PDB file of C-alpha atoms in Angstrom:
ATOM      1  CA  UNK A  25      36.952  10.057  93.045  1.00 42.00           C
ATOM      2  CA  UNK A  26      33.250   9.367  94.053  1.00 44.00           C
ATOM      3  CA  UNK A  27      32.631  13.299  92.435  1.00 41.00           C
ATOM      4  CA  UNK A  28      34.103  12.476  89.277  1.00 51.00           C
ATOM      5  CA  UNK A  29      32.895   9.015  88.681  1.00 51.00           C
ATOM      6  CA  UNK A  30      29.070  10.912  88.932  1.00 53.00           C
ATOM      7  CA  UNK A  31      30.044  13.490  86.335  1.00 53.00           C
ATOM      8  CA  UNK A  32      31.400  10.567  83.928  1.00 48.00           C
ATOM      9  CA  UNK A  33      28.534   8.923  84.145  1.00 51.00           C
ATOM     10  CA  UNK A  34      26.206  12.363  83.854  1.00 47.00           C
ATOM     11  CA  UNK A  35      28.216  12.941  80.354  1.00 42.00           C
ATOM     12  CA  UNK A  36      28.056   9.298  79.125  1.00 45.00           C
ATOM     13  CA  UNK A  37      24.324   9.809  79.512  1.00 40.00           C
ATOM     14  CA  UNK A  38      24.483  12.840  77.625  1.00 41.00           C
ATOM     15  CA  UNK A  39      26.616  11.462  75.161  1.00 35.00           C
ATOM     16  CA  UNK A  40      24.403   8.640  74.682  1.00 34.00           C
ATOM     17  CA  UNK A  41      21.329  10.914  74.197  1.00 32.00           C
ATOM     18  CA  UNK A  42      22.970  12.933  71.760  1.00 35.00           C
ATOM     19  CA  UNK A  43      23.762  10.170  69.942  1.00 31.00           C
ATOM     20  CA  UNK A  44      20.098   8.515  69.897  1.00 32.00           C
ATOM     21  CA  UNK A  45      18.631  12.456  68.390  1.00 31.00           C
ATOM     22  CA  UNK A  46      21.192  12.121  65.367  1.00 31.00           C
ATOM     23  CA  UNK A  47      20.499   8.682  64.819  1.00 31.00           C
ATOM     24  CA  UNK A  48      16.531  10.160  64.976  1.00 29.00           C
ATOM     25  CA  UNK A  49      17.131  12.686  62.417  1.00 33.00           C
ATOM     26  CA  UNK A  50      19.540  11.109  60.243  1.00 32.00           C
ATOM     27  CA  UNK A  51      16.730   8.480  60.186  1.00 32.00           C
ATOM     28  CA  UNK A  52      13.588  10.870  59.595  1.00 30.00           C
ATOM     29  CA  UNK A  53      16.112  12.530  56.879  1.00 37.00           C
ATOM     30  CA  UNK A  54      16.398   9.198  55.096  1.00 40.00           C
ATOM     31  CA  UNK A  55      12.668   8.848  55.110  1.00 39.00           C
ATOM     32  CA  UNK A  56      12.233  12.052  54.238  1.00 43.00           C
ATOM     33  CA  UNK A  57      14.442  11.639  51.040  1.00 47.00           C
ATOM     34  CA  UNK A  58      12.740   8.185  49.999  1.00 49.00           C
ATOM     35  CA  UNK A  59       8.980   9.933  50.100  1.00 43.00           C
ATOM     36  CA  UNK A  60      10.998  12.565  47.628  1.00 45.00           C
ATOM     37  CA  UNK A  61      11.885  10.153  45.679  1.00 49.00           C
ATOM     38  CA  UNK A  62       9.326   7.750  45.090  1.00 47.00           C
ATOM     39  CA  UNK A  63       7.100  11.004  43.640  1.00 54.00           C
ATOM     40  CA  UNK A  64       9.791  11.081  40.949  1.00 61.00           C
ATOM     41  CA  UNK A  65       9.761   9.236  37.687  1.00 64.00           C
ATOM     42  CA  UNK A  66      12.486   6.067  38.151  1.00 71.00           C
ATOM     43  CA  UNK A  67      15.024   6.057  35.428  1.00 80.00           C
ATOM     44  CA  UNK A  68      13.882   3.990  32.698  1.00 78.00           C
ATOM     45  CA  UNK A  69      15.864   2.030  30.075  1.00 79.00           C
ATOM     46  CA  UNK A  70      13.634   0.920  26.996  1.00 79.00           C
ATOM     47  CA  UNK A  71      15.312  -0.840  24.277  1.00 80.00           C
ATOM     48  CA  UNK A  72      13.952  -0.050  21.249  1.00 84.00           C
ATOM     49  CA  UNK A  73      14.660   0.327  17.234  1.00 82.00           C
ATOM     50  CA  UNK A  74      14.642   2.795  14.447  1.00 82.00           C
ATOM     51  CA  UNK A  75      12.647   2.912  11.879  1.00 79.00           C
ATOM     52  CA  UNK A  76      12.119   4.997   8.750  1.00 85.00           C
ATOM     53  CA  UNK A  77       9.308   8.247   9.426  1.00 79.00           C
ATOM     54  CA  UNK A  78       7.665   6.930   6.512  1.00 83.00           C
ATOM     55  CA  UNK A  79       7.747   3.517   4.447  1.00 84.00           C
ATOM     56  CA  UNK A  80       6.071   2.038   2.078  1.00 87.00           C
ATOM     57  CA  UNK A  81       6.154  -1.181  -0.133  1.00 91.00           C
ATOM     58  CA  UNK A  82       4.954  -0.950  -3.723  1.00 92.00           C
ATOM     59  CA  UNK A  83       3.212  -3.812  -5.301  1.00 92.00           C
ATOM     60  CA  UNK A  84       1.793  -4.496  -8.527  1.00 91.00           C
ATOM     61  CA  UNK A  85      -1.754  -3.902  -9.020  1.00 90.00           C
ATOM     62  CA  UNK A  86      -1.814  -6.241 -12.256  1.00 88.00           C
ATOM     63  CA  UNK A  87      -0.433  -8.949 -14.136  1.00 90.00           C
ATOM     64  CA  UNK A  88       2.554  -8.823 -16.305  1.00 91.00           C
ATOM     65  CA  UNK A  89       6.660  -8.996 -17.220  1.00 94.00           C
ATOM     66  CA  UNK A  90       8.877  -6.681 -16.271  1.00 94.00           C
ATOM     67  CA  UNK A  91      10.298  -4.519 -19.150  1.00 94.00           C
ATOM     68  CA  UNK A  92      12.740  -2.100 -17.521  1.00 93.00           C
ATOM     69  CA  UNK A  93      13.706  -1.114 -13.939  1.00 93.00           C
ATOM     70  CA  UNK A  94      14.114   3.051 -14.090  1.00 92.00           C
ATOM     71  CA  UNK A  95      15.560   3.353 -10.455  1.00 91.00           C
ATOM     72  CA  UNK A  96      18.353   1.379  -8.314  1.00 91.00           C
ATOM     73  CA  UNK A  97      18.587   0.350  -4.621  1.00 90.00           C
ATOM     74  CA  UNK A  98      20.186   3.273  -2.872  1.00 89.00           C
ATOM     75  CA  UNK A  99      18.456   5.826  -5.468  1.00 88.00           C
ATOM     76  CA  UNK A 100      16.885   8.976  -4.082  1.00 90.00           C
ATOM     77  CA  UNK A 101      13.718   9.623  -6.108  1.00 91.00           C
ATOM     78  CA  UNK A 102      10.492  12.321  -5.600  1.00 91.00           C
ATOM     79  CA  UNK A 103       7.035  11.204  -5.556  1.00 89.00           C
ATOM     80  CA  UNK A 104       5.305   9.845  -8.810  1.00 90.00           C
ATOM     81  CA  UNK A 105       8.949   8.432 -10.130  1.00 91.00           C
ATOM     82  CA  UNK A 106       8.847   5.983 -12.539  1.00 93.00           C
ATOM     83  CA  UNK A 107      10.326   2.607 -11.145  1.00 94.00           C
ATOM     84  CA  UNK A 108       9.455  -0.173 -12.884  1.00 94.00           C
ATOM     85  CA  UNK A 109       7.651  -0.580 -16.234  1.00 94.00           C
ATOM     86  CA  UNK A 110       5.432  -3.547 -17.121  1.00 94.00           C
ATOM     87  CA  UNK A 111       3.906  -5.084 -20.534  1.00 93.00           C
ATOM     88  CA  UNK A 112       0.907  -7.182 -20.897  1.00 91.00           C
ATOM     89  CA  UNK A 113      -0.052  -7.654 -24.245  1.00 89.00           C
ATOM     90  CA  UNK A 114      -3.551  -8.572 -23.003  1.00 85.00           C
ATOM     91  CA  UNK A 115      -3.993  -5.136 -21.540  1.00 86.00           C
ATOM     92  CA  UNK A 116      -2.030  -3.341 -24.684  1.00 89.00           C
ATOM     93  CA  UNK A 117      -3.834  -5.015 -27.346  1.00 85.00           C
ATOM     94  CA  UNK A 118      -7.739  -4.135 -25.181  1.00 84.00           C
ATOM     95  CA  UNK A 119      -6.519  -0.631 -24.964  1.00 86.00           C
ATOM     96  CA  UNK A 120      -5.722  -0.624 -28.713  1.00 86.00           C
ATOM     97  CA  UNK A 121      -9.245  -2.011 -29.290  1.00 84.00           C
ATOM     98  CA  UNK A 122     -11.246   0.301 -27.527  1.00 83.00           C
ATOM     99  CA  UNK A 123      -9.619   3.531 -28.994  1.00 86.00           C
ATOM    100  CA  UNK A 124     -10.086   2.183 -32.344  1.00 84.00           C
ATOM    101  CA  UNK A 125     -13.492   1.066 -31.527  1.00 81.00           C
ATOM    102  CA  UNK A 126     -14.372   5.177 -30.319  1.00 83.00           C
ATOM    103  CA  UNK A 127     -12.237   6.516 -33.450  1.00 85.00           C
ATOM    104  CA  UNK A 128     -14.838   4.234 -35.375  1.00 83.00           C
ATOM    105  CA  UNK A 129     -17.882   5.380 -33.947  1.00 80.00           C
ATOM    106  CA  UNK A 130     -16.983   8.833 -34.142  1.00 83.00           C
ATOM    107  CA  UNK A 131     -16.354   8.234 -37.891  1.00 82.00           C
ATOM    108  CA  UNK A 132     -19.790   7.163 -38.307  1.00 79.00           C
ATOM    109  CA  UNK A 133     -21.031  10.148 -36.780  1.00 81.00           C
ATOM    110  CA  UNK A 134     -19.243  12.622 -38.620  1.00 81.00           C
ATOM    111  CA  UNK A 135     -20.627  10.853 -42.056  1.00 76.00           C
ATOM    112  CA  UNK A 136     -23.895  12.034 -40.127  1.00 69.00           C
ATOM    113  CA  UNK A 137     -25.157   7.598 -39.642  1.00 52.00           C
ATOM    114  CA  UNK A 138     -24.019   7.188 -43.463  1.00 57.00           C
ATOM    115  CA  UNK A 139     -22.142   3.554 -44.132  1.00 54.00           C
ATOM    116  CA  UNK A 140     -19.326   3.987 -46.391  1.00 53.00           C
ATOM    117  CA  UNK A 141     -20.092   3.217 -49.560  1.00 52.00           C
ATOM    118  CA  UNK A 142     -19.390  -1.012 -49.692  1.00 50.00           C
ATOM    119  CA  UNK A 143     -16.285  -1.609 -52.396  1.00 50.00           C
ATOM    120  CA  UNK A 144     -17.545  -4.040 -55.199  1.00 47.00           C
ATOM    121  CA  UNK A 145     -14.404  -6.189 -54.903  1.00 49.00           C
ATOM    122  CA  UNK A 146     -15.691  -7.787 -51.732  1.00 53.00           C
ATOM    123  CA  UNK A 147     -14.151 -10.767 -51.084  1.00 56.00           C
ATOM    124  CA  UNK A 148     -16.649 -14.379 -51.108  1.00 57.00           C
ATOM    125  CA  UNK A 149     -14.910 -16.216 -48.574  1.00 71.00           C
ATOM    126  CA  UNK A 150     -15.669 -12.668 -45.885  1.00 75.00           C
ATOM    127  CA  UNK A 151     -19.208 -14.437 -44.690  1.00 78.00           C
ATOM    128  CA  UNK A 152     -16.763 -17.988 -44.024  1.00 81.00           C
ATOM    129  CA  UNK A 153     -14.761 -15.428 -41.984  1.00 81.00           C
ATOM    130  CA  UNK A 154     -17.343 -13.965 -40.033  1.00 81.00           C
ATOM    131  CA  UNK A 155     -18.521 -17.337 -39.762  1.00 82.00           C
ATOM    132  CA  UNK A 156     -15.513 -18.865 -38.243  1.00 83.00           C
ATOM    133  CA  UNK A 157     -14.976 -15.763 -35.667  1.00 81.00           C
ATOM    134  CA  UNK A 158     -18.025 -16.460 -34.160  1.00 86.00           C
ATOM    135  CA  UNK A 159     -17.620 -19.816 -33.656  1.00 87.00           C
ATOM    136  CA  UNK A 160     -14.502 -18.729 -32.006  1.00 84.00           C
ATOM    137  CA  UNK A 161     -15.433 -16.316 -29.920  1.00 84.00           C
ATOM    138  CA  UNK A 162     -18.120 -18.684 -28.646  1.00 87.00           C
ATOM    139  CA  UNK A 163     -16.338 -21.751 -27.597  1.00 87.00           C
ATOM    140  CA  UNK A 164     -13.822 -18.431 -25.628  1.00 84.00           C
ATOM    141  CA  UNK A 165     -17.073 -17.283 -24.039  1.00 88.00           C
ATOM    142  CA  UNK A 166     -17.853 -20.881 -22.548  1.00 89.00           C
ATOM    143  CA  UNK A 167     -14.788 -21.489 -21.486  1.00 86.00           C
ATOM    144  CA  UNK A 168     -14.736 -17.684 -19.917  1.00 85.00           C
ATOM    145  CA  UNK A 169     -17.826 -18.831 -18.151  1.00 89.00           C
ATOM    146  CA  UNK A 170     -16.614 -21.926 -16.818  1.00 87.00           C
ATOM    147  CA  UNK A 171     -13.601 -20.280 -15.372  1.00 85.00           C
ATOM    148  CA  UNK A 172     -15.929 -17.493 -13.954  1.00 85.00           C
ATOM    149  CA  UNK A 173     -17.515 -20.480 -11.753  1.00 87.00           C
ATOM    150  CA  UNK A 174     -14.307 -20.694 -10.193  1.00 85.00           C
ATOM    151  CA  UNK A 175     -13.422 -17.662  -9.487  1.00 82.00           C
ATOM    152  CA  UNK A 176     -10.380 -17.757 -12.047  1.00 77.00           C
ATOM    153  CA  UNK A 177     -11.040 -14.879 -13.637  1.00 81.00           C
ATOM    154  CA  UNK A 178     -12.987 -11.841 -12.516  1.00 82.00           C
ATOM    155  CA  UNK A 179     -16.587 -10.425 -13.904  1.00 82.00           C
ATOM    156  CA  UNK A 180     -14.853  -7.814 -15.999  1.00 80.00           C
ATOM    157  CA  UNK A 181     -13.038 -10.190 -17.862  1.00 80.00           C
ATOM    158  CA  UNK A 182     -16.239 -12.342 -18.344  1.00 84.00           C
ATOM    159  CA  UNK A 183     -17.649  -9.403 -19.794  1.00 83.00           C
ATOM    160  CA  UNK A 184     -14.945  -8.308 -22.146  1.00 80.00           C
ATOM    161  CA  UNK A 185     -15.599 -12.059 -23.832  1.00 82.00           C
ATOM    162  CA  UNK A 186     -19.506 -11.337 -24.362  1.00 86.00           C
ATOM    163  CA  UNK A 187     -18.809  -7.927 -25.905  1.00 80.00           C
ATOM    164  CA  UNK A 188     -16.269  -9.393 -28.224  1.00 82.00           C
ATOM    165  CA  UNK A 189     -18.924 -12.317 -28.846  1.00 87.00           C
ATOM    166  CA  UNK A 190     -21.450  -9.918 -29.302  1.00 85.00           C
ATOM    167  CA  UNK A 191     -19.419  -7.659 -31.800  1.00 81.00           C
ATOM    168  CA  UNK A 192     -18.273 -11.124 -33.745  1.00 82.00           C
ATOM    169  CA  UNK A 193     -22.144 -11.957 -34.055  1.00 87.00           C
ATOM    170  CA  UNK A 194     -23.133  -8.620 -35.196  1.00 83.00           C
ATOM    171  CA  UNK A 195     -20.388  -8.627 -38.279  1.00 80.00           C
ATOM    172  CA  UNK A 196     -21.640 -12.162 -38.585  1.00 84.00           C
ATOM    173  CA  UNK A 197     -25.214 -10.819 -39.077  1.00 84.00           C
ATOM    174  CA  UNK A 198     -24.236  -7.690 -41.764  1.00 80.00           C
ATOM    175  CA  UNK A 199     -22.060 -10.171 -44.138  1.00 79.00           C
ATOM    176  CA  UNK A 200     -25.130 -12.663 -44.330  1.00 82.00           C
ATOM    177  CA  UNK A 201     -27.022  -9.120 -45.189  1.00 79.00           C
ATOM    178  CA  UNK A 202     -24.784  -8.099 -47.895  1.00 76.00           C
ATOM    179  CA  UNK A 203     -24.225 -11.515 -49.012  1.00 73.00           C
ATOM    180  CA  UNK A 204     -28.242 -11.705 -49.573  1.00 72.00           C
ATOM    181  CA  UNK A 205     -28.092  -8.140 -51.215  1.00 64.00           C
ATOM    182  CA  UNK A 206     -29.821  -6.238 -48.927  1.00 53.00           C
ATOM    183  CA  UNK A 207     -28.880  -2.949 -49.519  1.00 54.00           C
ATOM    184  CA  UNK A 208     -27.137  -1.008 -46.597  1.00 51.00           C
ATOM    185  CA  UNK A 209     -29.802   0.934 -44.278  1.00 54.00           C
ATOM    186  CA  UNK A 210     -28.432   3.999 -42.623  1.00 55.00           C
ATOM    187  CA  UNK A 211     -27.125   3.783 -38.836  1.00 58.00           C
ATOM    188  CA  UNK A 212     -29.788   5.627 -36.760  1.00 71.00           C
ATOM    189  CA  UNK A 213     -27.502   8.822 -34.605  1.00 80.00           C
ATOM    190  CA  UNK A 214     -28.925   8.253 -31.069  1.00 80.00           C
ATOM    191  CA  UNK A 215     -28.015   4.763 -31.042  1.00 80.00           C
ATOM    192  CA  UNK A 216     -24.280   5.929 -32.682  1.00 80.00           C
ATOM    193  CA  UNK A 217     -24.416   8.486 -29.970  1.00 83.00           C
ATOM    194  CA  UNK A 218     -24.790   5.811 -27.452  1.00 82.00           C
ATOM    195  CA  UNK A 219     -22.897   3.613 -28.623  1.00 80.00           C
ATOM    196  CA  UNK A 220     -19.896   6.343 -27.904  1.00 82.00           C
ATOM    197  CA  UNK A 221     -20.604   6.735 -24.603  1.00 86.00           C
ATOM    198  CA  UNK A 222     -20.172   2.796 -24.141  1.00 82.00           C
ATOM    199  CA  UNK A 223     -16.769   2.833 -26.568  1.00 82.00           C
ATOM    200  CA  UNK A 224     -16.019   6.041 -24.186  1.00 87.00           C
ATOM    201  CA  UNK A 225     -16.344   4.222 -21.042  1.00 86.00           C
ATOM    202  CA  UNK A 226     -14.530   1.294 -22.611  1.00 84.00           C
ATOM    203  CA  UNK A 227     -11.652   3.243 -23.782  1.00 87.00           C
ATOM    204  CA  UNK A 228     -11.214   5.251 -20.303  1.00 90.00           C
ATOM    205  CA  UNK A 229     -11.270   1.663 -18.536  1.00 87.00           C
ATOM    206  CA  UNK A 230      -8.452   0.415 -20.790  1.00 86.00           C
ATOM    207  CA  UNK A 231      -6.397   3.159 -20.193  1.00 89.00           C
ATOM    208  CA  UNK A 232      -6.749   3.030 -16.254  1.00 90.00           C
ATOM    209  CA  UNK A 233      -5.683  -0.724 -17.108  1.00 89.00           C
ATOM    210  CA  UNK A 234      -2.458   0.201 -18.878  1.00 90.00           C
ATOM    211  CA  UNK A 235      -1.408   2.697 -17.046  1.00 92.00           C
ATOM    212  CA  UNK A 236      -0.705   0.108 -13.717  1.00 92.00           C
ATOM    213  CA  UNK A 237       1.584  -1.307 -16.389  1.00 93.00           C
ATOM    214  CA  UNK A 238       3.680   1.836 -15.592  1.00 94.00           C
ATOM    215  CA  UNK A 239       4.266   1.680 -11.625  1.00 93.00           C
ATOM    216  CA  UNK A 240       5.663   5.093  -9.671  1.00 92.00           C
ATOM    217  CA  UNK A 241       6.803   6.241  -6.196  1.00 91.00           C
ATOM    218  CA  UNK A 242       3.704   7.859  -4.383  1.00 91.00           C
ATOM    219  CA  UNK A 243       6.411   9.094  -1.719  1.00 90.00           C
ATOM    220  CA  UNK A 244       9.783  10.999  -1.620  1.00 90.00           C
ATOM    221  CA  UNK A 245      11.981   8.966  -0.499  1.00 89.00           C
ATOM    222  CA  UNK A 246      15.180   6.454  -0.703  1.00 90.00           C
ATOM    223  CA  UNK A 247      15.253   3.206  -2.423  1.00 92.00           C
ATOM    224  CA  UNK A 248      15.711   0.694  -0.019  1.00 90.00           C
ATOM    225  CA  UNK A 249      14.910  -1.977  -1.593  1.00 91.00           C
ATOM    226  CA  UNK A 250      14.095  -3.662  -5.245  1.00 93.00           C
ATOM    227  CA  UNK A 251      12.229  -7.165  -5.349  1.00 94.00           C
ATOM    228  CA  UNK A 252      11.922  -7.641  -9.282  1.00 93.00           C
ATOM    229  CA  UNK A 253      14.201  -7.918 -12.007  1.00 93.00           C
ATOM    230  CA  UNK A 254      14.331  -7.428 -15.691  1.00 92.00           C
ATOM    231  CA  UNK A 255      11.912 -10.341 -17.401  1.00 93.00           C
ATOM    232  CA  UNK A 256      10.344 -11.266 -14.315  1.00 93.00           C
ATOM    233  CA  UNK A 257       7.196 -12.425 -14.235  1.00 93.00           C
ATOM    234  CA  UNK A 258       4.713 -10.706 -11.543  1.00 92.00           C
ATOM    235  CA  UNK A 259       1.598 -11.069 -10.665  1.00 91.00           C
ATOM    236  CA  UNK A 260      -1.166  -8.858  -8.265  1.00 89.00           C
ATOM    237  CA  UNK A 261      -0.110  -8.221  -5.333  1.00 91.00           C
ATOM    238  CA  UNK A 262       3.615  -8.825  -5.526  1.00 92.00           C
ATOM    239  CA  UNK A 263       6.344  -6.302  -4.028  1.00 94.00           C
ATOM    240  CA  UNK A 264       7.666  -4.687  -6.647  1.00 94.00           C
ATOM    241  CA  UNK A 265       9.776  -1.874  -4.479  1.00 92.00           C
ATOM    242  CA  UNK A 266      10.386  -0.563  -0.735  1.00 92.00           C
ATOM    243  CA  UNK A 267      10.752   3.383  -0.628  1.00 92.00           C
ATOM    244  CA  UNK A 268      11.628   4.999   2.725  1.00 89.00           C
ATOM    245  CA  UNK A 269      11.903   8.196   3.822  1.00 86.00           C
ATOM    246  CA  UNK A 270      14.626   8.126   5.986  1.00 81.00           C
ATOM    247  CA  UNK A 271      15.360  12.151   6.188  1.00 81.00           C
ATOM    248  CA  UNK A 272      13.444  11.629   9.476  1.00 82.00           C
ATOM    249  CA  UNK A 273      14.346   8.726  11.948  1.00 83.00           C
ATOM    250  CA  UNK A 274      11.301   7.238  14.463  1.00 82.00           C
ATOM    251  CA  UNK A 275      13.223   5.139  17.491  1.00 85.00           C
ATOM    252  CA  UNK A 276      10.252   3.170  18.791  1.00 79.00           C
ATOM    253  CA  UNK A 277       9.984   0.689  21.811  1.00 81.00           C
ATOM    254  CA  UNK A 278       7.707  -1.246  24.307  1.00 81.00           C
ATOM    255  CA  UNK A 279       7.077  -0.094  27.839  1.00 79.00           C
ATOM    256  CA  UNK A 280       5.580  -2.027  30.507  1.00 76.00           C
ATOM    257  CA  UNK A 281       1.780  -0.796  31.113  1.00 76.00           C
ATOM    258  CA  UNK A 282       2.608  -0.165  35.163  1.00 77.00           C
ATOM    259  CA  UNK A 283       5.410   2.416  34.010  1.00 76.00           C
ATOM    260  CA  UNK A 284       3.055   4.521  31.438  1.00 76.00           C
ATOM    261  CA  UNK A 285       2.245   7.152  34.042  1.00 76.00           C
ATOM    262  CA  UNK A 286       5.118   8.033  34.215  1.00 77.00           C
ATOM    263  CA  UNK A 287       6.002   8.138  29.846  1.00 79.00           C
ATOM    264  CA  UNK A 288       4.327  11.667  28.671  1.00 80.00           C
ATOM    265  CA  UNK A 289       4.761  13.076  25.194  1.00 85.00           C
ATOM    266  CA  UNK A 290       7.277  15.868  25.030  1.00 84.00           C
ATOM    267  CA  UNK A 291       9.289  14.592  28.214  1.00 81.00           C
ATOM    268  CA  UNK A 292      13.113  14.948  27.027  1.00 85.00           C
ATOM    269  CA  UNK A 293      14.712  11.469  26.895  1.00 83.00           C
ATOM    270  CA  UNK A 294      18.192  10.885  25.558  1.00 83.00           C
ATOM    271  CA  UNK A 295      18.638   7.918  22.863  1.00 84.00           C
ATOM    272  CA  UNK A 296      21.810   6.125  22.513  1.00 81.00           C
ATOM    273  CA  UNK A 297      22.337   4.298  19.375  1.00 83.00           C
ATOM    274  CA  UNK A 298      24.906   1.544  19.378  1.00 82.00           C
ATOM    275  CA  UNK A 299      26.990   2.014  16.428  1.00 80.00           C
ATOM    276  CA  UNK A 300      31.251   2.718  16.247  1.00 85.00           C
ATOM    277  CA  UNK A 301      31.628   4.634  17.692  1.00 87.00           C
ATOM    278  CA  UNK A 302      28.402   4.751  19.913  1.00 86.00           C
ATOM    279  CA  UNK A 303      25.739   7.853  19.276  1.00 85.00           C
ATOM    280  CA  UNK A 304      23.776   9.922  22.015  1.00 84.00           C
ATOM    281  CA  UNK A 305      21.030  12.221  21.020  1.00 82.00           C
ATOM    282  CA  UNK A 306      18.384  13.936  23.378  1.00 84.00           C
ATOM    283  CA  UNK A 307      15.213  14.556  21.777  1.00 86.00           C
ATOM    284  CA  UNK A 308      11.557  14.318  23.071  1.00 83.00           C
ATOM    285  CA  UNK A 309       8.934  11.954  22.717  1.00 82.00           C
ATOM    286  CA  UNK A 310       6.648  12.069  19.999  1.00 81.00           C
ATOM    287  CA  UNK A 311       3.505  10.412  21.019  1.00 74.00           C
ATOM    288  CA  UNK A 312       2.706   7.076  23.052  1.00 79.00           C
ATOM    289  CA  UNK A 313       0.535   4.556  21.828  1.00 78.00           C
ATOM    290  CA  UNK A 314      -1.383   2.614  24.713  1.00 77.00           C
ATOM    291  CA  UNK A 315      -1.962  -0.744  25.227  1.00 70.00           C
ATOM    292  CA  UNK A 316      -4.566  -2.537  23.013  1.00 63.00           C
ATOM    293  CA  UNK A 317      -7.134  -4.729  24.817  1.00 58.00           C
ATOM    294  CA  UNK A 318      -6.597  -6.538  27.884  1.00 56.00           C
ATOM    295  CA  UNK A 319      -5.408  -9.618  27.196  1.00 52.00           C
ATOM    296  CA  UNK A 320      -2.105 -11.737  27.804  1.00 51.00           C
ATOM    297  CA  UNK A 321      -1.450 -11.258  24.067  1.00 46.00           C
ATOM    298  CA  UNK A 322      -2.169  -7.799  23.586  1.00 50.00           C
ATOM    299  CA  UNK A 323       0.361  -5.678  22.243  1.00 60.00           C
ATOM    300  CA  UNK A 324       2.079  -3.358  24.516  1.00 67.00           C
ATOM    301  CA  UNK A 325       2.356  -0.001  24.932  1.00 72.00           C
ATOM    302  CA  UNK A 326       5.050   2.032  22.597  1.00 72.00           C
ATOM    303  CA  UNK A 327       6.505   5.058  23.167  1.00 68.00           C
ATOM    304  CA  UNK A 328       8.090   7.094  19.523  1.00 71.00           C
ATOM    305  CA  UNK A 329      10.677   9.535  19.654  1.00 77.00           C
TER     306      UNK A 329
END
């Protein structure tokens, strides 16, 4: 009995010590595994949201009423669509003026500077006309320059009302010569020749003006949205139409700073899109946009897929 109590207790001991070297390695195993893991990136769940590729609102660059609407919401169009159509008839009637101001310059030149020959059933009351323009187109120049001084109307505008002033004055000036029977003088070429260049420049102006009457698409893209209807009045700056792109989907969403080093672009990440039935797509990541300045408000870092 004394014999065999000695070898139980030699093979507890043994027992024990086996015991202690698994507990060692299952323990240095477990370590082991955590170093192995904390080198690889944690999963990481980023809610985020989808936007169009490309977007853009349209506004109006200029005064007016809406004519006619060429498009719909839902409508795919191409780039430089029509979409909505303006009038001004401010803008149409300056246009009209300056191409019949260059057609009338470029009359005189082809008679080579020679006035038409005057018809001798003038009218008497024409130098009462004159008169009364340019008393008109005065009291429109001071009040053109009063509204300048507060900003409530821009230079060009301000300057449109001298030339007309100055044009009123100058057919004010020739009726009180024909009235006093002066006889016609000649126009002298260089000055018709510049005075083309300034109808010219007028004319081209006017037409940039009318044509943001007519507004377009600069992208391809959907019609997402309309903000105008027929007869509506708009005015700069208003949004006139969204058009997205939406062949191409951007998923976009904040990451905390501390887990950027582990965010690269081209890492494959798999998006799930909650809709009915729910949607998984794997895909890679665009491009990550870091964090701007350093400060509690700063915006965060965003990674696009």
């Amino acid at each position: 009995m004394k014999l065999d109590r000695e070898r139980h207790r030699a093979f507890c001991a043994k027992l024990i010590l086996s015991s202690l070297v698994t507990l060692l390695t299952a323990f240095l195993l477990y370590c082991k595994q955590n170093e192995s893991r904390a080198d690889a990136p944690p999963p990481i769940e980023i809610k985020a949201t989808v936007h169009p590729s490309q977007a853009m609102t349209i506004t109006a660059q200029i005064d007016g009423q809406v004519r006619s609407i060429a498009v719909r919401e839902g409508s795919k169009i191409a780039a430089n669509t029509p979409i909505v159509e303006l009038t001004n008839p401010t803008v149409e009637r300056d246009a009209a003026i300056a191409r019949a101001q260059l057609d009338w310059v470029e009359a005189r030149l082809r008679r080579g500077g020679r006035r038409a020959a005057s018809t001798p059933a003038r009218p008497k009351d024409s130098l009462e006309i004159a008169k009364k323009v340019l008393e008109l187109k005065r009291q429109r120049l001071e009040k053109m320059r009063q509204l300048r001084k507060t900003n409530d109307i821009t230079a060009r505008e301000l300057e449109l009302a001298e030339l007309e002033y100055l044009a009123a004055l100058r057919d004010y000036n020739q009726e009180r010569r024909i009235a006093a029977g002066a006889p016609a003088t000649p126009d002298d070429t260089e000055l018709l020749r510049i005075e083309k260049q300034k109808s010219t420049a007028e004319q081209r102006f006017a037409a940039q003006r009318q044509s943001l009457l007519h507004i377009t698409s600069p992208i391809s893209g959907t019609v997402t949205r309309l903000y105008v209807a027929a007869g509506q009045a708009v005015f700069p700056r208003d949004p006139i139409a969204e058009v997205s792109d939406v062949a191409t989907l951007h998923v976009q969403g904040n990451v905390a700073p501390e887990l950027l080093r582990y965010v690269k672009p081209g890492m494959r990440v798999e998006v799930k899109v909650f809709s009915v039935p729910p949607r998984n797509f794997v895909d890679e990541i665009e491009y990550v946009i870091p964090v701007q300045g350093a400060a509690s408000e700063s915006r965060a870092a965003a990674v696009v897929v």
